[in-house]
mmCIF file of C-alpha atoms and ligand atoms in Angstrom:
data_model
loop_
_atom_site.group_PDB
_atom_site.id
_atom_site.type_symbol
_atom_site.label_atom_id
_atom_site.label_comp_id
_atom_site.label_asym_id
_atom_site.label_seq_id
_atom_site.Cartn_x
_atom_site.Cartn_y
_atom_site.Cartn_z
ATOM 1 C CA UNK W 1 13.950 -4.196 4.151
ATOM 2 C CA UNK W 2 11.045 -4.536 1.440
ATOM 3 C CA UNK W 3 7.453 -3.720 2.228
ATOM 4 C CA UNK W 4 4.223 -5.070 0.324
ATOM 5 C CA UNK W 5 1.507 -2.282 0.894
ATOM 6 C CA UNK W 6 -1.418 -3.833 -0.068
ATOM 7 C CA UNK W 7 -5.357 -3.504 1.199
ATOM 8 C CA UNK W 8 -8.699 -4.612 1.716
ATOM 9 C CA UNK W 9 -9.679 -3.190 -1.570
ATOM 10 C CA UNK W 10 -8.924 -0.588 -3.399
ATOM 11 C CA UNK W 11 -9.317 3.463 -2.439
ATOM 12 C CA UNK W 12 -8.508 2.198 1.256
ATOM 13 C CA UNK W 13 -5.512 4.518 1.692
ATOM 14 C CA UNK W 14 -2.633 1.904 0.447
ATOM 15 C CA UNK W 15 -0.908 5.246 -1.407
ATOM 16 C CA UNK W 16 -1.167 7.386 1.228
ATOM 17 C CA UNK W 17 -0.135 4.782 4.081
ATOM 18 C CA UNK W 18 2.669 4.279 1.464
ATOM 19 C CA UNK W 19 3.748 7.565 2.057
ATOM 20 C CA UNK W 20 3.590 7.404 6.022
ATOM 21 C CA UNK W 21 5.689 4.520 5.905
ATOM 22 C CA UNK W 22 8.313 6.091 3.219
ATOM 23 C CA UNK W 23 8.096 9.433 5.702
ATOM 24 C CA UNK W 24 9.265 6.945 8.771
ATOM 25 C CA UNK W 25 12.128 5.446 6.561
ATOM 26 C CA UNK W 26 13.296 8.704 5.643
ATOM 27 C CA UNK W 27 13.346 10.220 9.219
ATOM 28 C CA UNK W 28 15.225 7.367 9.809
ATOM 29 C CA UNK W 29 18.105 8.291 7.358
ATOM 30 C CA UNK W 30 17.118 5.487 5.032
ATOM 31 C CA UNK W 31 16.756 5.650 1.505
ATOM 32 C CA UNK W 32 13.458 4.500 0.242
ATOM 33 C CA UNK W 33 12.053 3.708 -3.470
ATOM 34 C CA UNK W 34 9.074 3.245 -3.838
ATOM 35 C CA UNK W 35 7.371 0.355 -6.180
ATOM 36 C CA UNK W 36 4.182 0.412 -8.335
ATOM 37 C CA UNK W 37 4.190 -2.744 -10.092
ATOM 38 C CA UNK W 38 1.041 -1.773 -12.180
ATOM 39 C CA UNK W 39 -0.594 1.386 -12.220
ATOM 40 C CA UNK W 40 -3.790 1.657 -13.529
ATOM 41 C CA UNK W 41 -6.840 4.486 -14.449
ATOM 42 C CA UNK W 42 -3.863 7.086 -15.230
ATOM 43 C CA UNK W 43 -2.849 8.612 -18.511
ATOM 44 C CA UNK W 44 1.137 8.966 -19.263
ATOM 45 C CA UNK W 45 1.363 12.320 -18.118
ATOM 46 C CA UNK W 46 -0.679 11.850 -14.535
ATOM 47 C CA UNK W 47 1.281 11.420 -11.616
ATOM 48 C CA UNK W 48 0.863 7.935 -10.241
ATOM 49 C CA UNK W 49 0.752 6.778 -6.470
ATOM 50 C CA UNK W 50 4.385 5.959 -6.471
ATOM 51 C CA UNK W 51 4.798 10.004 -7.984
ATOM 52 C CA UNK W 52 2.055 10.916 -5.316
ATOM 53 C CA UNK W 53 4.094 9.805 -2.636
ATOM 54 C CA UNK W 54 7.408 11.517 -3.582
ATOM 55 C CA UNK W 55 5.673 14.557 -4.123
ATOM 56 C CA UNK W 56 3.419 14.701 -0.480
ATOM 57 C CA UNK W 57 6.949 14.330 0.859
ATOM 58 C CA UNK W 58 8.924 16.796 -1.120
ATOM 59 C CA UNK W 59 10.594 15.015 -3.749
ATOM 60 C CA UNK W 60 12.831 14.250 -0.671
ATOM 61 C CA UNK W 61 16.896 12.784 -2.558
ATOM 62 C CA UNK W 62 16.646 9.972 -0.412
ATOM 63 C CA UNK W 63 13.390 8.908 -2.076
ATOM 64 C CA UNK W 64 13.195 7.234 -5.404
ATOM 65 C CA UNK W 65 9.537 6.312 -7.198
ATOM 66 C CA UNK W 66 9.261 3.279 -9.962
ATOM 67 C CA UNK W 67 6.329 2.016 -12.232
ATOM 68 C CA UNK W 68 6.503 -1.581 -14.018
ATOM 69 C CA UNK W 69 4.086 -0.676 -16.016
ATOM 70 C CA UNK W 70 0.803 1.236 -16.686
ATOM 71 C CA UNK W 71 -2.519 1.726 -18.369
ATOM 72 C CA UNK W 72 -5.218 3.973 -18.875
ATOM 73 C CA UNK W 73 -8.267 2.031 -17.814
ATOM 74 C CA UNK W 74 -9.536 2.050 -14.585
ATOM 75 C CA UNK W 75 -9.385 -1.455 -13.570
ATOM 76 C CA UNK W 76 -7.712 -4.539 -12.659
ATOM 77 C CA UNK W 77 -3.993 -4.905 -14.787
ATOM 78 C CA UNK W 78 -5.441 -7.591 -16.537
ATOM 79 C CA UNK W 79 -8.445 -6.022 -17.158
ATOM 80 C CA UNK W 80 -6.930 -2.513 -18.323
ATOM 81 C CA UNK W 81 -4.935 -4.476 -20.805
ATOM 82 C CA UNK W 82 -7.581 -6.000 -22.372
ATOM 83 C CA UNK W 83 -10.165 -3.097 -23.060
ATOM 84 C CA UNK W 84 -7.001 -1.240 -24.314
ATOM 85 C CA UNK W 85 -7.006 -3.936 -27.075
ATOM 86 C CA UNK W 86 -3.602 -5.445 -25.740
ATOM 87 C CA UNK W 87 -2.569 -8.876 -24.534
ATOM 88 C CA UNK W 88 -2.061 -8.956 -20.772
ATOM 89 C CA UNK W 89 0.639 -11.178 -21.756
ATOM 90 C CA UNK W 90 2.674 -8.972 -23.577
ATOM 91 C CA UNK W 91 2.584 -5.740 -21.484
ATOM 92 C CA UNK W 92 2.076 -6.978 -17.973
ATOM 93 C CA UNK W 93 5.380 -7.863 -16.457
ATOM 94 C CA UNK W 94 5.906 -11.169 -15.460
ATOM 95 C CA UNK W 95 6.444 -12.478 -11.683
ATOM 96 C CA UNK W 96 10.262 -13.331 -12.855
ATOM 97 C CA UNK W 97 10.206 -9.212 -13.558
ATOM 98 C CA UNK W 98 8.804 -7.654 -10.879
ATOM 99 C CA UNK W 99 11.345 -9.810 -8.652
ATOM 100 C CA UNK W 100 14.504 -8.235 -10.541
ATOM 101 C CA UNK W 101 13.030 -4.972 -10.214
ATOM 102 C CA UNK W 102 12.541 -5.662 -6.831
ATOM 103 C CA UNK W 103 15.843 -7.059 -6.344
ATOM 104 C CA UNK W 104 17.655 -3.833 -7.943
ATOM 105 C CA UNK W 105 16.081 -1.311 -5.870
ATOM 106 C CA UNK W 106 16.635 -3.582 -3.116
ATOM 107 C CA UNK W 107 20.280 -3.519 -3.483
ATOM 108 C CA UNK W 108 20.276 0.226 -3.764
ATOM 109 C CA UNK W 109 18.212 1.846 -0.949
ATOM 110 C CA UNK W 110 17.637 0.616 2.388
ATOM 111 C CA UNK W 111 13.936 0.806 2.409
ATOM 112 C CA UNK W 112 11.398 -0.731 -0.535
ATOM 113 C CA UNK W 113 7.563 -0.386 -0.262
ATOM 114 C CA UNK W 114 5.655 -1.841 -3.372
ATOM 115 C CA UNK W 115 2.045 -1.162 -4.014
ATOM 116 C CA UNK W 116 -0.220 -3.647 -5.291
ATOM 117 C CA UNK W 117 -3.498 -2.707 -7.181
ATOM 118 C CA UNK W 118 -6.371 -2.622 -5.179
ATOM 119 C CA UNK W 119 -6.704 -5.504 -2.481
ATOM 120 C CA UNK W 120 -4.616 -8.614 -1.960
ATOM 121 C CA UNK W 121 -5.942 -10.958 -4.488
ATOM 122 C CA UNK W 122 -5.990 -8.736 -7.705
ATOM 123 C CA UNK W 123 -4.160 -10.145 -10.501
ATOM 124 C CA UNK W 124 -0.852 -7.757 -11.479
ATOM 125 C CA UNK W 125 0.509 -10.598 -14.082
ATOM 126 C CA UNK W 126 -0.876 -12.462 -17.373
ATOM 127 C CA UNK W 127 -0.021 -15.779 -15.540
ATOM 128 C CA UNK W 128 -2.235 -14.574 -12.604
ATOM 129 C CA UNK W 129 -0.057 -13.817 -9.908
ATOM 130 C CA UNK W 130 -0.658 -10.981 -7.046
ATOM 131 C CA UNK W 131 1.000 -9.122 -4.802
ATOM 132 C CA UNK W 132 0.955 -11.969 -2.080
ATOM 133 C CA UNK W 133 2.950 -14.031 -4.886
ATOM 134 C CA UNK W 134 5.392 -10.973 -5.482
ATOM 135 C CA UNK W 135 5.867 -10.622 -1.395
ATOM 136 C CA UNK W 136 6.535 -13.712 -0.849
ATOM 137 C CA UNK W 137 9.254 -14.048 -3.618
ATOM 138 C CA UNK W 138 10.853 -11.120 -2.724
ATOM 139 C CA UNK W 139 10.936 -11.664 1.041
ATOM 140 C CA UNK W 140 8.527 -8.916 2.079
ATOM 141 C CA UNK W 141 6.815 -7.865 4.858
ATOM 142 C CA UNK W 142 2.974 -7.502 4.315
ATOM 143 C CA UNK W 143 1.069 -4.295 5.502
ATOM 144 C CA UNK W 144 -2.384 -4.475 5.168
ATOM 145 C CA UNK W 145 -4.523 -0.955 5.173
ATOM 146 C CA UNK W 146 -8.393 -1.383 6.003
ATOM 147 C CA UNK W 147 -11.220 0.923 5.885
ATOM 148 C CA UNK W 148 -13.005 2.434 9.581
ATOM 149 C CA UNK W 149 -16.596 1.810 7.718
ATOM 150 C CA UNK W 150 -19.429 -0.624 7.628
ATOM 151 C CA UNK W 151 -18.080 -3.574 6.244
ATOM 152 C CA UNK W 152 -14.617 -3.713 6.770
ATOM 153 C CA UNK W 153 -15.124 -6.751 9.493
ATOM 154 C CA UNK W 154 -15.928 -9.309 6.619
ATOM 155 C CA UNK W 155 -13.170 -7.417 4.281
ATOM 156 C CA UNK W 156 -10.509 -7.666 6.895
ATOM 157 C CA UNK W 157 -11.012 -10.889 8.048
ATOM 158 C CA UNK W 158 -11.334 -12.402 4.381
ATOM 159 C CA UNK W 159 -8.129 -10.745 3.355
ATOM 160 C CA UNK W 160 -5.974 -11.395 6.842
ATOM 161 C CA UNK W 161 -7.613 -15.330 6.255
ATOM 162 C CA UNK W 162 -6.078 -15.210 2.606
ATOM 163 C CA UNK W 163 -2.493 -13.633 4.080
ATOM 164 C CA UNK W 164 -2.107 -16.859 6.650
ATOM 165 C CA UNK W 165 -3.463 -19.249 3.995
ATOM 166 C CA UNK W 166 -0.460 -18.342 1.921
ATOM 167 C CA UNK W 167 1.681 -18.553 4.662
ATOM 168 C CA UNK W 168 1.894 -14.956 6.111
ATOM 169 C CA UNK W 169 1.994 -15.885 9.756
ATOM 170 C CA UNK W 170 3.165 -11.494 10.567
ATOM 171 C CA UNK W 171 2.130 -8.770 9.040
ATOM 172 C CA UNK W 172 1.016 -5.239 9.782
ATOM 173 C CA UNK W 173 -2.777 -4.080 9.926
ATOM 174 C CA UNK W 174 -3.522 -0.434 9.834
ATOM 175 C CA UNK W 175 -6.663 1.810 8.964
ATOM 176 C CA UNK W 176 -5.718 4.148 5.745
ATOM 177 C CA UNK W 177 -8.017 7.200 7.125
ATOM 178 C CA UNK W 178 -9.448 7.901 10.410
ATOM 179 C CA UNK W 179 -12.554 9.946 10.525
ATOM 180 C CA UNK W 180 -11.670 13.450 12.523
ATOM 181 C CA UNK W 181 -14.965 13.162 14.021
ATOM 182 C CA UNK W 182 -15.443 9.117 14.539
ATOM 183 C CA UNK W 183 -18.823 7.915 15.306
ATOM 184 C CA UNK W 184 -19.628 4.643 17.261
ATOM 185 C CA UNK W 185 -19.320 2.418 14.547
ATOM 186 C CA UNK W 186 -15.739 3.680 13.511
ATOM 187 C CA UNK W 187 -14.656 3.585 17.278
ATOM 188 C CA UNK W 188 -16.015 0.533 17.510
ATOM 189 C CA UNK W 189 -14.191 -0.936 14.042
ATOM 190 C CA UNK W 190 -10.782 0.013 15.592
ATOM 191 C CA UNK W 191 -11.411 -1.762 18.348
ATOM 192 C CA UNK W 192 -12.249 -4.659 16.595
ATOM 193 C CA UNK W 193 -9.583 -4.506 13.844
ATOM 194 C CA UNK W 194 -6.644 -4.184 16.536
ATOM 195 C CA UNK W 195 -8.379 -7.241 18.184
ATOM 196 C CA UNK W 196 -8.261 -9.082 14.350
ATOM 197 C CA UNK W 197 -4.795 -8.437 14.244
ATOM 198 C CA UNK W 198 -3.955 -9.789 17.683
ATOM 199 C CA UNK W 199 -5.928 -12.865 16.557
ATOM 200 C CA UNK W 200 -3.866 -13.230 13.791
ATOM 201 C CA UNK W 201 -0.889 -12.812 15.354
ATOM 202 C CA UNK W 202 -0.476 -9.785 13.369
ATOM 203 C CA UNK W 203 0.620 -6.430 14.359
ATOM 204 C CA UNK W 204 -1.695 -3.562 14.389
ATOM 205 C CA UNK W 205 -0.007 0.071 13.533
ATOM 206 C CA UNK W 206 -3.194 2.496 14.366
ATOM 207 C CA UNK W 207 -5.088 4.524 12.557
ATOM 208 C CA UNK W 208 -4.465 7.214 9.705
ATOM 209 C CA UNK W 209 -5.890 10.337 10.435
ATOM 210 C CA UNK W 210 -7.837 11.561 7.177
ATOM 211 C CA UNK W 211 -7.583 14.080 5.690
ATOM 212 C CA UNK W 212 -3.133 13.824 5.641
ATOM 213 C CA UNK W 213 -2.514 15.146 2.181
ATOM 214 C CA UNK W 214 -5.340 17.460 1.835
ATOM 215 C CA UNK W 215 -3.329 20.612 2.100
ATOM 216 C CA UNK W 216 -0.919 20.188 -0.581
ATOM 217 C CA UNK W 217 1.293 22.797 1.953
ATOM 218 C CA UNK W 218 1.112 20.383 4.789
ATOM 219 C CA UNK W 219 1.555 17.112 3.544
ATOM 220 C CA UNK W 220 5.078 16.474 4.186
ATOM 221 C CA UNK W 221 4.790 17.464 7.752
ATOM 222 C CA UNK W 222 1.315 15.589 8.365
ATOM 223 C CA UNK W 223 2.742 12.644 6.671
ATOM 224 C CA UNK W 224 5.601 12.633 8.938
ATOM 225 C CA UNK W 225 3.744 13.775 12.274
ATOM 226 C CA UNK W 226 1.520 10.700 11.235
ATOM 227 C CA UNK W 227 4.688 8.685 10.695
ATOM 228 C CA UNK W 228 5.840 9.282 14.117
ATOM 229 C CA UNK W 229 2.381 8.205 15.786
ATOM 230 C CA UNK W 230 2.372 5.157 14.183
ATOM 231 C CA UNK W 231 2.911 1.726 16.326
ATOM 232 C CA UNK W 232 4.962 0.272 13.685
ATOM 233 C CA UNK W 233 6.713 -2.975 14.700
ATOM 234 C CA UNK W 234 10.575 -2.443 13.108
ATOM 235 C CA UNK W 235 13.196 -5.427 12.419
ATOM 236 C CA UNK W 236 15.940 -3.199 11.199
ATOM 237 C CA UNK W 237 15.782 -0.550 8.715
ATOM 238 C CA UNK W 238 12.002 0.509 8.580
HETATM 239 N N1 LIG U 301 -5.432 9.175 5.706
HETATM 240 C C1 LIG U 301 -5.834 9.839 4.613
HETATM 241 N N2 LIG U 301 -5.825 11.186 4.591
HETATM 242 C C2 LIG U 301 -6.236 11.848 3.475
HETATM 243 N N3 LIG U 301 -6.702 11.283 2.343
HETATM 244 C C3 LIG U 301 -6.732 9.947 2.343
HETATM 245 C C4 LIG U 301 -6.286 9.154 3.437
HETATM 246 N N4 LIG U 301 -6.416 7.867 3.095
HETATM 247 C C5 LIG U 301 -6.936 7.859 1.861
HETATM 248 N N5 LIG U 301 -7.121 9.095 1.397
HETATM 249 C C6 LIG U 301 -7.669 9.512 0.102
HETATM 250 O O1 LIG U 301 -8.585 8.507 -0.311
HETATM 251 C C7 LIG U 301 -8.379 8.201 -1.682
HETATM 252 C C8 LIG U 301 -7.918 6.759 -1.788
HETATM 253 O O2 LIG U 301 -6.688 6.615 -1.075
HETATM 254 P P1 LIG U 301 -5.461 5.920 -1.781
HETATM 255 O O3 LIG U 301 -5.216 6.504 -3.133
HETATM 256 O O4 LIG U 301 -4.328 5.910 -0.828
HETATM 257 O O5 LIG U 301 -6.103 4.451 -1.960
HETATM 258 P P2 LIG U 301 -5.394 3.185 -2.569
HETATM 259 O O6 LIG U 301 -5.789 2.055 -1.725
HETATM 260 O O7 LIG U 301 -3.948 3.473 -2.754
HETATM 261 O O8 LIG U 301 -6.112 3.059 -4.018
HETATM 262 P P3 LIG U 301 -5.586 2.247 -5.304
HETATM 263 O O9 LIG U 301 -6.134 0.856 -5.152
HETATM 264 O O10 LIG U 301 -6.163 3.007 -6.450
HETATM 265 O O11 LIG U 301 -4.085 2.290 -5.304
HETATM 266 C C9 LIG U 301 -7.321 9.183 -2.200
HETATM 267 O O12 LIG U 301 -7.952 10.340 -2.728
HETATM 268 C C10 LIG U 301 -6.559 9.567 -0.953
HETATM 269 O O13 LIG U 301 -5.962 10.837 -1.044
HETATM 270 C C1 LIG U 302 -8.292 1.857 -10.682
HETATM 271 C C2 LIG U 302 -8.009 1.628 -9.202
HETATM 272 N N1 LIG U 302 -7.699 2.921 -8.606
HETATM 273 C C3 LIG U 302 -6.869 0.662 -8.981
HETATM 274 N N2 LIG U 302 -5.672 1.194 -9.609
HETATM 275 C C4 LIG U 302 -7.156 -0.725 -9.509
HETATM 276 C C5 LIG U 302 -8.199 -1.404 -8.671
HETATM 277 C C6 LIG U 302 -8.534 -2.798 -9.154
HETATM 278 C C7 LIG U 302 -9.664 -3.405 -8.328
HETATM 279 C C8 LIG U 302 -10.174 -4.693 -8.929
HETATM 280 C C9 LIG U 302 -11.283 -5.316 -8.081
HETATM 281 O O1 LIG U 302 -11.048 -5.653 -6.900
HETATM 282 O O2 LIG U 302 -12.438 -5.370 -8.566
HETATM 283 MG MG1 LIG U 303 -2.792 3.579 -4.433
#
């Protein structure tokens, strides 16, 4: 089974509803790895959101993390290759690569969730390909995390628009982080996102409560608590 996490935008809670979805796999008994095609903003030595994940959950044996690539900038792939000085061309795998990769951790763990870079329509190759492109070569179901906030209507609907345009008629809408104390408007948004789903003829898995890997000694068990609230539509191994 291979996942595509991808978002509204970036900082929406892709990584973290990453790790909800690996923490469901694993309780499972699958194996999961976990795909970052390109990471971006991080220095070699930082842990990156496919690290983040395997550390909220314990560095569990049953969980792998890979990178294609990554670079320092904070930006788009293409971007953070250029104002490093390099040629997108030459250190931004191609389409063609991110599919093997995808293929070989596909035909070793049961479970694969890859991460694009911010929202749907960011560029992860040279040739200008995105995580829609690399889903729908590999075969994968789309999960789309959204924000609670002001906003989030026109950024749902513009991105869940773009996922049937390219032929994504299912797919799985969730919010990455739940206020604790929601106000009108937030009530109010998941309301109307579950509704956007239906309309889509998506699947809507509920809402992530914030605040899951705030206490670097509870992760693991709020990521898998959060795991087992989720409504998360399963063909097979999930
Ligand atoms: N449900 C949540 N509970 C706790 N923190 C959260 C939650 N959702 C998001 N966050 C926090 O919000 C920030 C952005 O979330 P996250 O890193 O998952 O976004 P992202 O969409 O993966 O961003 P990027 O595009 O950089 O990959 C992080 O600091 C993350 O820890
Ligand atoms: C740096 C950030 N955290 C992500 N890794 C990359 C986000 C790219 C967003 C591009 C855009 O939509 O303007
Ligand atoms: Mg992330």
């Amino acid at each position: 089974m291979i996942h595509a996490m991808t978002g509204t935008d970036t900082e929406v809670g892709k990584t973290v509803a990453t790790a909800v979805l690996a923490a469901r796999s694993l309780s499972h008994g699958h194996s999961v790895a976990i795909y970052k095609p390109t990471q971006t903003g991080l220095g070699k030595s930082e842990p990156g959101d496919a690290q983040d994940v395997a550390r909220w959950l314990g560095n569990p044996g049953q969980l792998s993390a890979f990178e294609g690539v990554r670079l320092r900038h904070p930006m788009a792939p293409v971007d953070a290759a250029l104002c490093a000085g390099l040629d997108p061309a030459a250190v931004l795998p191609t389409l063609a690569q991110h599919v093997q990769q995808v293929g070989e951790l596909d035909a070793t763990h049961d479970v694969v969730i890859i991460e694009g870079a911010g929202g749907l329509l960011v560029e992860l190759t040279a040739a200008g390909e995105t995580i829609a492109d690399l889903a729908q070569a590999v075969g994968a179901s789309l999960v789309v995390a959204a924000r609670p906030d002001l906003g989030t209507l026109n950024h749902t609907a513009l991105t869940l628009e773009a996922c049937s345009t390219r032929g994504f008629t299912r797919g799985t809408l969730l919010l990455g982080s739940y206020p604790e104390q929601p106000e009108p408007l937030h009530q109010r948004n998941l309301a109307n996102l579950r509704n956007m789903a239906a309309g889509h003829g998506w699947d809507f898995a509920g809402a992530l409560p914030a605040g899951l890997v705030r206490d670097p000694s509870r992760c693991r068990a709020a990521l898998h608590e959060a795991a087992a609230t989720l409504a998360w539509p399963c063909p097979g191994p999930c």
